[in-house]
Short mmCIF file of C-alpha atoms and ligand atoms in Angstrom, two decimals:
data_model
loop_
_atom_site.label_atom_id
_atom_site.label_comp_id
_atom_site.label_asym_id
_atom_site.label_seq_id
_atom_site.Cartn_x
_atom_site.Cartn_y
_atom_site.Cartn_z
CA MET A 1 24.29 9.14 -7.82
CA SER A 2 21.08 7.12 -7.70
CA THR A 3 18.02 8.83 -9.51
CA ILE A 4 15.67 6.40 -7.77
CA CYS A 5 13.40 8.97 -6.19
CA LYS A 6 12.42 12.52 -7.35
CA ASN A 7 12.76 13.91 -3.77
CA ILE A 8 16.38 12.97 -3.15
CA LYS A 9 19.50 14.93 -4.09
CA VAL A 10 23.10 15.31 -3.10
CA ILE A 11 24.94 18.41 -2.08
CA ASP A 12 28.71 18.24 -0.62
CA ASN A 13 28.72 14.45 -0.29
CA GLU A 14 25.56 14.50 1.74
CA LEU A 15 22.13 12.90 0.99
CA TYR A 16 19.01 15.15 1.12
CA PHE A 17 15.56 13.94 1.27
CA ASN A 18 12.72 16.35 0.39
CA ASN A 19 15.35 19.26 0.95
CA PHE A 20 16.33 18.11 4.39
CA LYS A 21 19.84 16.88 5.23
CA VAL A 22 19.50 13.27 6.25
CA THR A 23 22.24 13.34 8.78
CA ASP A 24 20.88 16.47 10.48
CA LEU A 25 17.46 14.53 10.89
CA ALA A 26 19.58 11.58 12.35
CA LYS A 27 21.17 13.89 14.91
CA LYS A 28 17.83 15.59 15.76
CA TYR A 29 15.89 12.51 16.31
CA GLY A 30 18.19 9.45 16.53
CA THR A 31 18.01 6.35 14.52
CA PRO A 32 16.45 4.07 13.37
CA LEU A 33 13.98 6.49 12.04
CA TYR A 34 11.22 6.46 9.30
CA LEU A 35 11.00 9.58 7.26
CA MET A 36 7.95 10.58 5.29
CA ASP A 37 7.59 13.35 2.68
CA GLU A 38 4.19 14.80 2.79
CA ASN A 39 4.60 16.92 -0.35
CA ARG A 40 5.33 13.71 -2.13
CA ILE A 41 2.49 11.87 -0.73
CA ARG A 42 0.22 14.65 -1.90
CA GLU A 43 1.72 14.84 -5.26
CA ASN A 44 1.28 11.19 -5.80
CA ILE A 45 -2.35 11.41 -4.91
CA ASN A 46 -2.93 14.31 -7.14
CA ILE A 47 -1.55 12.29 -10.06
CA TYR A 48 -4.27 9.73 -9.55
CA LYS A 49 -6.81 12.45 -8.71
CA SER A 50 -6.51 14.39 -11.81
CA ALA A 51 -6.09 11.55 -14.07
CA LEU A 52 -9.22 9.86 -12.81
CA LYS A 53 -11.28 13.18 -13.09
CA ASN A 54 -9.89 13.80 -16.75
CA TYR A 55 -10.47 10.38 -17.97
CA PHE A 56 -13.07 8.76 -15.97
CA GLY A 57 -15.23 11.76 -14.94
CA ASP A 58 -16.54 13.28 -11.77
CA SER A 59 -18.05 9.99 -10.59
CA ALA A 60 -14.54 8.25 -10.29
CA MET A 61 -12.90 8.07 -6.77
CA MET A 62 -9.40 7.35 -5.47
CA LEU A 63 -9.27 5.06 -2.58
CA TYR A 64 -5.94 5.02 -0.79
CA ALA A 65 -5.21 1.32 0.32
CA SER A 66 -4.26 2.41 3.98
CA LYS A 67 -2.53 -1.06 4.79
CA ALA A 68 0.33 0.26 3.05
CA CYS A 69 0.91 2.77 5.73
CA SER A 70 -1.53 3.41 8.61
CA PHE A 71 -1.40 5.91 11.27
CA LYS A 72 -3.59 8.92 12.13
CA TYR A 73 -1.93 11.53 10.21
CA ILE A 74 -2.20 9.62 6.89
CA TYR A 75 -5.76 9.60 7.26
CA LYS A 76 -5.85 13.34 7.86
CA ILE A 77 -4.04 13.91 4.53
CA MET A 78 -6.54 11.63 2.81
CA GLN A 79 -9.42 13.66 4.30
CA GLU A 80 -8.15 16.69 3.23
CA GLU A 81 -7.33 15.47 -0.27
CA ASN A 82 -11.00 14.33 -0.47
CA VAL A 83 -10.16 10.78 -1.46
CA GLY A 84 -11.61 7.58 -0.05
CA ILE A 85 -9.75 4.81 1.82
CA ASP A 86 -9.64 1.01 1.69
CA LEU A 87 -9.63 -0.62 5.10
CA VAL A 88 -8.55 -4.20 5.91
CA SER A 89 -9.26 -4.43 9.54
CA SER A 90 -11.33 -3.04 12.54
CA GLY A 91 -7.88 -1.47 13.79
CA GLU A 92 -7.45 0.57 10.51
CA LEU A 93 -11.01 1.53 10.85
CA TYR A 94 -10.59 2.76 14.50
CA THR A 95 -7.36 4.53 13.47
CA ALA A 96 -9.21 6.51 10.55
CA LYS A 97 -12.26 7.27 12.81
CA LYS A 98 -9.94 8.89 15.54
CA THR A 99 -8.91 11.09 13.02
CA GLY A 100 -12.54 12.12 12.15
CA PHE A 101 -12.33 10.74 8.73
CA ASP A 102 -15.56 10.40 6.80
CA LEU A 103 -16.27 6.77 6.84
CA SER A 104 -19.03 6.95 4.27
CA LYS A 105 -15.92 7.06 1.87
CA ALA A 106 -14.34 4.00 3.45
CA TYR A 107 -14.41 0.42 1.75
CA PHE A 108 -13.91 -2.41 4.31
CA HIS A 109 -11.90 -5.17 2.60
CA SER A 110 -10.35 -8.58 3.86
CA ASN A 111 -10.88 -12.18 2.73
CA ASN A 112 -12.18 -13.10 6.19
CA LYS A 113 -14.11 -10.42 8.14
CA THR A 114 -14.95 -11.74 11.32
CA ASP A 115 -18.33 -11.17 12.93
CA PHE A 116 -16.85 -8.44 15.21
CA ASP A 117 -15.40 -6.67 12.01
CA ILE A 118 -18.75 -6.72 10.43
CA SER A 119 -20.73 -5.30 13.44
CA TYR A 120 -18.03 -2.69 14.02
CA GLY A 121 -18.17 -1.54 10.42
CA ILE A 122 -21.88 -1.27 10.41
CA GLU A 123 -22.06 0.48 13.72
CA ASN A 124 -19.47 3.01 12.36
CA ASN A 125 -21.42 3.56 9.16
CA VAL A 126 -18.69 2.35 6.84
CA GLY A 127 -19.67 3.28 3.27
CA TYR A 128 -18.96 -0.13 1.71
CA PHE A 129 -18.02 -3.64 2.58
CA VAL A 130 -16.22 -5.35 -0.22
CA ALA A 131 -17.57 -8.71 0.43
CA ASP A 132 -15.35 -11.66 -0.29
CA ASN A 133 -17.98 -14.49 -0.31
CA ILE A 134 -21.33 -15.59 0.57
CA GLU A 135 -20.74 -16.28 4.37
CA GLU A 136 -19.71 -12.73 4.94
CA VAL A 137 -22.67 -11.39 2.95
CA ASN A 138 -25.23 -13.50 5.06
CA VAL A 139 -23.44 -12.10 8.20
CA ILE A 140 -23.87 -8.45 6.87
CA GLU A 141 -27.57 -9.16 5.93
CA ARG A 142 -28.38 -10.61 9.36
CA GLU A 143 -26.69 -7.81 11.28
CA CYS A 144 -28.46 -5.08 8.98
CA ALA A 145 -31.69 -6.94 9.34
CA LYS A 146 -31.50 -6.24 13.14
CA LEU A 147 -30.95 -2.67 12.86
CA ASP A 148 -33.43 -2.46 9.77
CA LYS A 149 -30.37 -0.73 7.83
CA VAL A 150 -29.44 -1.24 4.29
CA GLN A 151 -25.72 -1.69 3.57
CA LYS A 152 -23.89 -1.04 0.38
CA ILE A 153 -21.51 -3.66 -0.98
CA LEU A 154 -19.23 -4.46 -3.73
CA LEU A 155 -18.43 -8.26 -4.37
CA ARG A 156 -14.79 -9.17 -4.64
CA LEU A 157 -14.35 -11.40 -7.74
CA THR A 158 -11.41 -13.29 -9.04
CA PRO A 159 -10.84 -12.58 -12.73
CA GLY A 160 -8.24 -15.35 -13.15
CA ILE A 161 -5.45 -13.07 -14.19
CA ASP A 162 -1.84 -13.86 -13.99
CA THR A 163 0.04 -10.54 -13.37
CA HIS A 164 3.56 -12.05 -13.77
CA THR A 165 4.90 -10.60 -10.61
CA TYR A 166 6.17 -12.28 -7.51
CA GLU A 167 3.89 -15.28 -6.48
CA ALA A 168 3.10 -13.48 -2.97
CA ASP A 169 2.13 -10.41 -4.86
CA GLN A 170 -0.48 -12.14 -6.89
CA THR A 171 -4.05 -12.13 -5.82
CA GLY A 172 -6.24 -12.36 -8.79
CA LYS A 173 -5.51 -15.99 -10.02
CA ILE A 174 -8.52 -18.49 -9.95
CA ASP A 175 -6.92 -20.53 -7.13
CA SER A 176 -6.24 -17.34 -5.00
CA LYS A 177 -7.67 -17.11 -1.33
CA PHE A 178 -9.17 -13.84 -2.26
CA GLY A 179 -12.69 -13.37 -3.85
CA THR A 180 -14.98 -15.54 -5.71
CA ALA A 181 -14.02 -17.03 -9.11
CA ILE A 182 -15.72 -15.84 -12.34
CA GLU A 183 -14.55 -18.78 -14.34
CA THR A 184 -16.11 -21.44 -12.21
CA GLY A 185 -19.47 -20.02 -12.31
CA GLN A 186 -19.46 -19.27 -8.63
CA ALA A 187 -19.49 -15.52 -8.98
CA LEU A 188 -22.68 -15.56 -11.26
CA SER A 189 -24.45 -17.57 -8.73
CA LEU A 190 -23.35 -15.45 -5.70
CA VAL A 191 -24.80 -12.60 -7.49
CA GLY A 192 -28.19 -14.36 -7.77
CA ASP A 193 -28.14 -15.14 -4.00
CA VAL A 194 -27.07 -11.45 -3.02
CA LEU A 195 -29.76 -9.83 -5.14
CA LYS A 196 -32.41 -11.69 -3.06
CA LEU A 197 -31.18 -10.11 0.28
CA PRO A 198 -33.29 -7.27 1.34
CA HIS A 199 -30.71 -5.37 3.58
CA ILE A 200 -28.03 -5.58 1.02
CA LYS A 201 -27.57 -3.08 -1.92
CA LEU A 202 -25.16 -4.52 -4.40
CA MET A 203 -23.48 -1.45 -5.96
CA GLY A 204 -21.13 -3.33 -8.22
CA PHE A 205 -17.78 -5.24 -8.41
CA HIS A 206 -14.32 -5.28 -7.19
CA CYS A 207 -11.06 -7.07 -8.00
CA HIS A 208 -7.41 -6.61 -7.13
CA VAL A 209 -5.04 -8.85 -9.38
CA GLY A 210 -1.75 -8.06 -7.51
CA SER A 211 1.04 -5.70 -6.54
CA GLN A 212 4.06 -4.28 -8.12
CA VAL A 213 2.36 -4.44 -11.67
CA PHE A 214 4.37 -2.93 -14.48
CA GLU A 215 3.05 -5.17 -17.36
CA GLU A 216 1.29 -3.19 -19.98
CA ASP A 217 -2.06 -4.54 -20.39
CA VAL A 218 -2.79 -6.28 -16.92
CA TYR A 219 -5.73 -3.84 -16.25
CA GLU A 220 -7.19 -4.15 -19.79
CA ARG A 221 -7.00 -7.86 -19.39
CA THR A 222 -8.68 -7.65 -16.07
CA SER A 223 -11.25 -5.40 -17.31
CA GLU A 224 -12.17 -7.45 -20.38
CA ILE A 225 -13.01 -10.38 -18.04
CA MET A 226 -14.75 -8.20 -15.40
CA LEU A 227 -16.83 -6.11 -18.11
CA GLY A 228 -17.71 -9.30 -19.66
CA PHE A 229 -19.25 -10.52 -16.30
CA PHE A 230 -21.21 -7.20 -15.88
CA SER A 231 -22.67 -7.85 -19.17
CA LYS A 232 -23.51 -11.44 -18.12
CA VAL A 233 -25.12 -10.05 -15.00
CA LYS A 234 -27.14 -7.70 -16.93
CA ASP A 235 -28.44 -10.61 -19.30
CA VAL A 236 -29.23 -12.97 -16.49
CA TYR A 237 -30.39 -10.79 -13.74
CA GLY A 238 -31.05 -7.49 -15.32
CA PHE A 239 -28.70 -5.93 -12.94
CA ASP A 240 -26.57 -2.84 -13.90
CA THR A 241 -23.31 -2.67 -12.41
CA LEU A 242 -22.92 1.01 -10.93
CA GLU A 243 -19.44 0.73 -9.53
CA TYR A 244 -16.37 -0.99 -10.91
CA ASP A 245 -13.37 -1.20 -8.56
CA ILE A 246 -10.28 -2.51 -10.18
CA GLY A 247 -8.01 -2.58 -6.87
CA GLY A 248 -4.43 -1.18 -6.72
CA GLY A 249 -1.18 -2.57 -7.48
CA LEU A 250 0.65 -0.14 -9.82
CA GLY A 251 4.28 -0.74 -9.41
CA VAL A 252 7.10 1.73 -8.08
CA ARG A 253 10.88 1.85 -8.53
CA TYR A 254 12.90 0.35 -5.76
CA VAL A 255 16.10 0.07 -7.78
CA GLU A 256 17.47 1.63 -10.98
CA SER A 257 16.62 -1.51 -13.12
CA ASP A 258 12.92 -1.24 -12.28
CA SER A 259 10.79 0.36 -15.05
CA VAL A 260 9.23 3.89 -14.77
CA LEU A 261 5.38 3.87 -15.03
CA ASN A 262 3.38 6.73 -16.33
CA ILE A 263 0.32 6.59 -14.22
CA ASP A 264 -1.63 9.31 -16.20
CA LYS A 265 -0.99 7.65 -19.58
CA LYS A 266 -1.98 4.22 -18.11
CA LEU A 267 -5.29 5.53 -16.75
CA LYS A 268 -5.98 7.35 -20.07
CA GLU A 269 -5.51 3.98 -22.04
CA LEU A 270 -7.54 1.88 -19.38
CA SER A 271 -10.18 4.45 -19.53
CA ASP A 272 -10.23 4.41 -23.41
CA TYR A 273 -10.49 0.79 -23.17
CA ILE A 274 -13.34 0.53 -20.65
CA LYS A 275 -15.53 3.01 -22.43
CA SER A 276 -15.17 1.27 -25.94
CA LYS A 277 -15.69 -2.08 -24.26
CA CYS A 278 -18.95 -0.94 -22.48
CA LYS A 279 -20.14 0.42 -25.70
CA GLU A 280 -19.47 -2.77 -27.37
CA LEU A 281 -21.16 -4.93 -24.72
CA ASN A 282 -24.13 -2.50 -24.62
CA ILE A 283 -23.76 -1.84 -20.70
CA ILE A 284 -23.47 1.42 -18.72
CA VAL A 285 -19.99 2.90 -18.01
CA PRO A 286 -19.82 2.29 -14.16
CA ALA A 287 -18.50 4.61 -11.78
CA PHE A 288 -14.68 3.81 -11.42
CA ARG A 289 -12.69 3.29 -8.35
CA MET A 290 -8.97 2.65 -8.01
CA GLU A 291 -7.10 1.65 -4.83
CA PRO A 292 -3.29 2.63 -4.87
CA GLY A 293 -1.35 1.93 -1.75
CA ARG A 294 2.27 1.43 -2.65
CA SER A 295 2.42 4.05 -5.37
CA ILE A 296 1.06 6.75 -3.05
CA VAL A 297 3.63 6.26 -0.12
CA ALA A 298 6.43 4.19 -1.22
CA ASP A 299 8.71 6.71 -2.63
CA ALA A 300 7.65 9.25 0.09
CA GLY A 301 9.49 7.02 2.64
CA MET A 302 13.12 6.71 3.73
CA THR A 303 14.48 4.80 6.62
CA ILE A 304 17.68 5.84 8.15
CA TYR A 305 19.90 3.73 10.38
CA THR A 306 23.26 4.12 12.08
CA VAL A 307 26.22 1.71 11.04
CA GLY A 308 27.49 -0.54 13.91
CA THR A 309 29.84 -3.26 13.22
CA ILE A 310 31.45 -4.09 9.99
CA LYS A 311 32.43 -7.61 9.56
CA LYS A 312 34.93 -8.81 6.92
CA ILE A 313 35.54 -12.48 6.21
CA PRO A 314 38.34 -12.53 3.65
CA GLY A 315 37.61 -14.77 0.63
CA TYR A 316 33.89 -15.07 1.61
CA LYS A 317 31.82 -12.00 2.25
CA ASN A 318 31.21 -8.82 4.26
CA TYR A 319 28.54 -7.49 6.31
CA VAL A 320 27.42 -3.93 7.45
CA SER A 321 25.13 -4.03 10.41
CA ILE A 322 22.76 -1.36 11.14
CA ASP A 323 20.61 -0.49 14.37
CA GLY A 324 17.46 -1.58 12.71
CA GLY A 325 16.45 -4.45 10.38
CA MET A 326 13.75 -6.91 9.87
CA ALA A 327 11.65 -5.43 12.80
CA ASP A 328 11.45 -2.17 10.99
CA ASN A 329 11.42 -3.53 7.36
CA PRO A 330 10.74 -7.30 6.84
CA ARG A 331 10.25 -7.12 3.12
CA PHE A 332 13.56 -8.64 2.28
CA ALA A 333 13.11 -11.35 4.69
CA LEU A 334 9.61 -12.12 3.53
CA TYR A 335 10.08 -12.13 -0.12
CA GLY A 336 13.41 -10.85 -1.17
CA ALA A 337 12.28 -7.34 -1.97
CA ASN A 338 14.86 -4.75 -3.52
CA TYR A 339 15.98 -1.68 -2.13
CA THR A 340 18.52 1.29 -2.91
CA CYS A 341 20.82 1.56 0.06
CA MET A 342 23.28 4.76 0.53
CA VAL A 343 25.60 6.04 3.08
CA ALA A 344 24.08 9.28 3.58
CA ASN A 345 27.19 11.11 4.66
CA LYS A 346 29.52 9.69 1.87
CA MET A 347 27.40 10.23 -1.23
CA ASN A 348 30.24 11.22 -3.60
CA GLU A 349 32.72 8.34 -2.59
CA PRO A 350 33.39 5.49 -5.01
CA LEU A 351 31.33 2.43 -4.34
CA ASP A 352 34.05 -0.34 -4.03
CA PHE A 353 33.19 -2.54 -1.21
CA LYS A 354 30.59 -5.14 -1.45
CA ALA A 355 28.61 -6.33 1.65
CA ASP A 356 25.15 -7.39 2.83
CA LEU A 357 23.32 -4.78 4.67
CA VAL A 358 21.90 -6.59 7.90
CA GLY A 359 19.99 -5.81 10.99
CA ARG A 360 20.46 -6.54 14.57
CA CYS A 361 17.88 -9.27 15.26
CA CYS A 362 18.83 -12.87 15.96
CA GLU A 363 18.03 -14.16 12.64
CA SER A 364 20.50 -14.83 9.73
CA GLY A 365 17.61 -13.88 7.53
CA ASP A 366 17.46 -10.38 9.17
CA ILE A 367 18.72 -8.89 5.93
CA ILE A 368 17.74 -5.39 4.50
CA GLN A 369 19.55 -6.01 1.22
CA LYS A 370 22.27 -8.39 -0.12
CA ASP A 371 25.43 -7.22 -2.22
CA VAL A 372 25.01 -3.59 -1.41
CA MET A 373 27.99 -1.63 -3.02
CA PHE A 374 29.36 0.75 -0.10
CA PRO A 375 32.35 3.18 -0.13
CA SER A 376 35.24 1.15 1.36
CA SER A 377 35.32 3.74 4.04
CA VAL A 378 32.09 2.81 5.44
CA LYS A 379 32.41 2.64 9.22
CA ARG A 380 30.68 2.74 12.66
CA TYR A 381 28.51 5.94 13.07
CA ASP A 382 27.98 6.49 9.50
CA ILE A 383 24.35 6.91 8.55
CA VAL A 384 22.84 4.59 5.93
CA ALA A 385 19.68 5.63 4.19
CA VAL A 386 17.24 3.00 2.51
CA ALA A 387 15.03 4.64 -0.19
CA THR A 388 11.39 3.88 -1.04
CA THR A 389 10.32 2.54 2.41
CA GLY A 390 7.07 4.40 2.65
CA ALA A 391 4.96 1.39 1.77
CA TYR A 392 4.68 -1.80 3.75
CA ASN A 393 7.44 -0.95 6.28
CA TYR A 394 5.97 0.94 9.18
CA SER A 395 2.74 -0.97 8.57
CA MET A 396 4.57 -4.40 8.91
CA ALA A 397 6.98 -3.54 11.68
CA SER A 398 7.03 -5.69 14.84
CA ASN A 399 8.64 -5.74 18.08
CA TYR A 400 10.57 -8.79 17.34
CA ASN A 401 13.50 -9.00 20.11
CA ARG A 402 11.61 -6.48 21.91
CA LEU A 403 13.00 -3.66 19.82
CA PRO A 404 10.74 -0.48 20.15
CA ARG A 405 9.27 0.74 16.76
CA PRO A 406 11.06 3.79 15.61
CA ALA A 407 9.43 7.25 15.11
CA VAL A 408 7.99 8.43 11.88
CA VAL A 409 8.99 12.02 11.11
CA MET A 410 6.84 13.85 8.51
CA LEU A 411 8.77 16.37 6.26
CA LYS A 412 6.51 19.00 4.81
CA ASP A 413 7.69 22.30 2.97
CA ASP A 414 10.15 23.48 5.51
CA LYS A 415 8.95 21.59 8.50
CA ASP A 416 9.73 18.46 10.12
CA PHE A 417 7.59 16.81 12.77
CA ILE A 418 6.87 13.76 14.59
CA VAL A 419 3.78 12.02 13.49
CA VAL A 420 4.26 8.58 15.21
CA LYS A 421 6.36 8.69 18.40
CA ALA A 422 9.12 6.21 18.94
CA GLU A 423 8.02 3.42 21.21
CA THR A 424 9.68 3.46 24.61
CA PHE A 425 10.76 0.56 26.83
CA GLU A 426 7.59 1.16 28.93
CA ASN A 427 5.38 0.75 25.81
CA LEU A 428 6.79 -2.60 25.31
CA ILE A 429 5.55 -3.94 28.66
CA GLN A 430 2.53 -1.92 28.68
CA ASN A 431 0.22 -4.89 28.27
CA ASP A 432 2.27 -7.43 30.16
CA VAL A 433 0.78 -8.42 33.32
C1 LIG B 501 -3.10 -4.26 -0.97
C2 LIG B 501 -4.41 -3.81 -1.65
C3 LIG B 501 -4.36 -2.78 -2.50
C4 LIG B 501 -3.14 -1.94 -2.78
O1 LIG B 501 -2.17 -2.48 -3.37
P1 LIG B 501 -0.73 -1.59 -3.79
O2 LIG B 501 0.07 -2.77 -4.37
O3 LIG B 501 -0.29 -1.25 -2.48
O4 LIG B 501 -1.30 -0.51 -4.49
C5 LIG B 501 -5.37 -2.35 -3.12
N1 LIG B 501 -6.68 -3.14 -2.83
C6 LIG B 501 -6.75 -4.17 -2.17
C7 LIG B 501 -7.89 -4.90 -2.07
C8 LIG B 501 -5.53 -4.68 -1.51
O5 LIG B 501 -5.66 -5.86 -0.80
#
């Protein structure tokens, strides 16, 4: 039995997720269906919250990177937990605003904010822009000047760090599309330009080096470069960096072979490193920000499907088809992401049948996972559960093949309730003229 998530267990051949029998939820709501475990989301938040408070002090704050999973109820949880949020678009801002989220705790990212994004953010009193480049800063300055308003910003820098994860998951290398490079001297001159602008209040610096990070010292190596830069900026401009935002990226386990991360321990070590380095460089210790997305919601999610066709090609390979696929989970199609897949109503049977778990879209690349071991009795109407789908699944879903997006059901204590309704056919054509 898989031990991939803390919130799953097996009783009498049946899979349970946060104490709910998965096949009961499939009967009640239909499939495909996204399940989310609110208890788990809050536990994950609290791992960060308490570690940040214990090791970085009261000035530290967690920002949930809401692109990992964005719908109204998620922002309500973040508001209740009193954490900040990252936004990467005006659509995310609108969603957060509609729940009454306090946008002074919102950080507006993106490597290419449009003029609309910038005006919309300012109009809605977003706490911070995390500006990627001088063009954006100039537009923020121009718009704030019109309103005679001063806007807080962080500058996104590229520290030139290789996280040794997937190419698509790397964002901190010098040649990245994100941020301004430190090594080329561009970051230092950018700071000089920004400090001259009367309607911009530069609070500090941001970086985000990648995702699915497990490697031991990535955040220390990143901090060495960032803090070195803070010290340089102090020498050149007399500027004290008040905030240091190290981004997100801590890895989660999708399959048994993924390592286990101890977030608390990692943050303690990082805090020790930052404090001693600041002392060595004789700079103030900035207020610390961390922006986890995946590690807050990934293991709080599970997607369930109904098995349809089983195709066996003797001497070649086998397929198990389900009633969802790349439209609700494009991550294998995009970058070969790993997942643990289970037959929820046959959990104790031996796994002796190898097949690709594939979707119903008209693409050969519509695969959830290759080479999955199933019980050989797997057949039409069985329920397949794919674990750890809380991050970058619902938020990346599409209507490809005009498939309506599935509902999201939240599980909290002994209650299950819909937080995003399933799309209807009518929803599919609502904007068609
Ligand atoms: C995507 C992103 C994050 C979150 O990354 P995770 O791997 O989901 O933790 C944080 N900060 C920024 C700027 C991002 O783009």
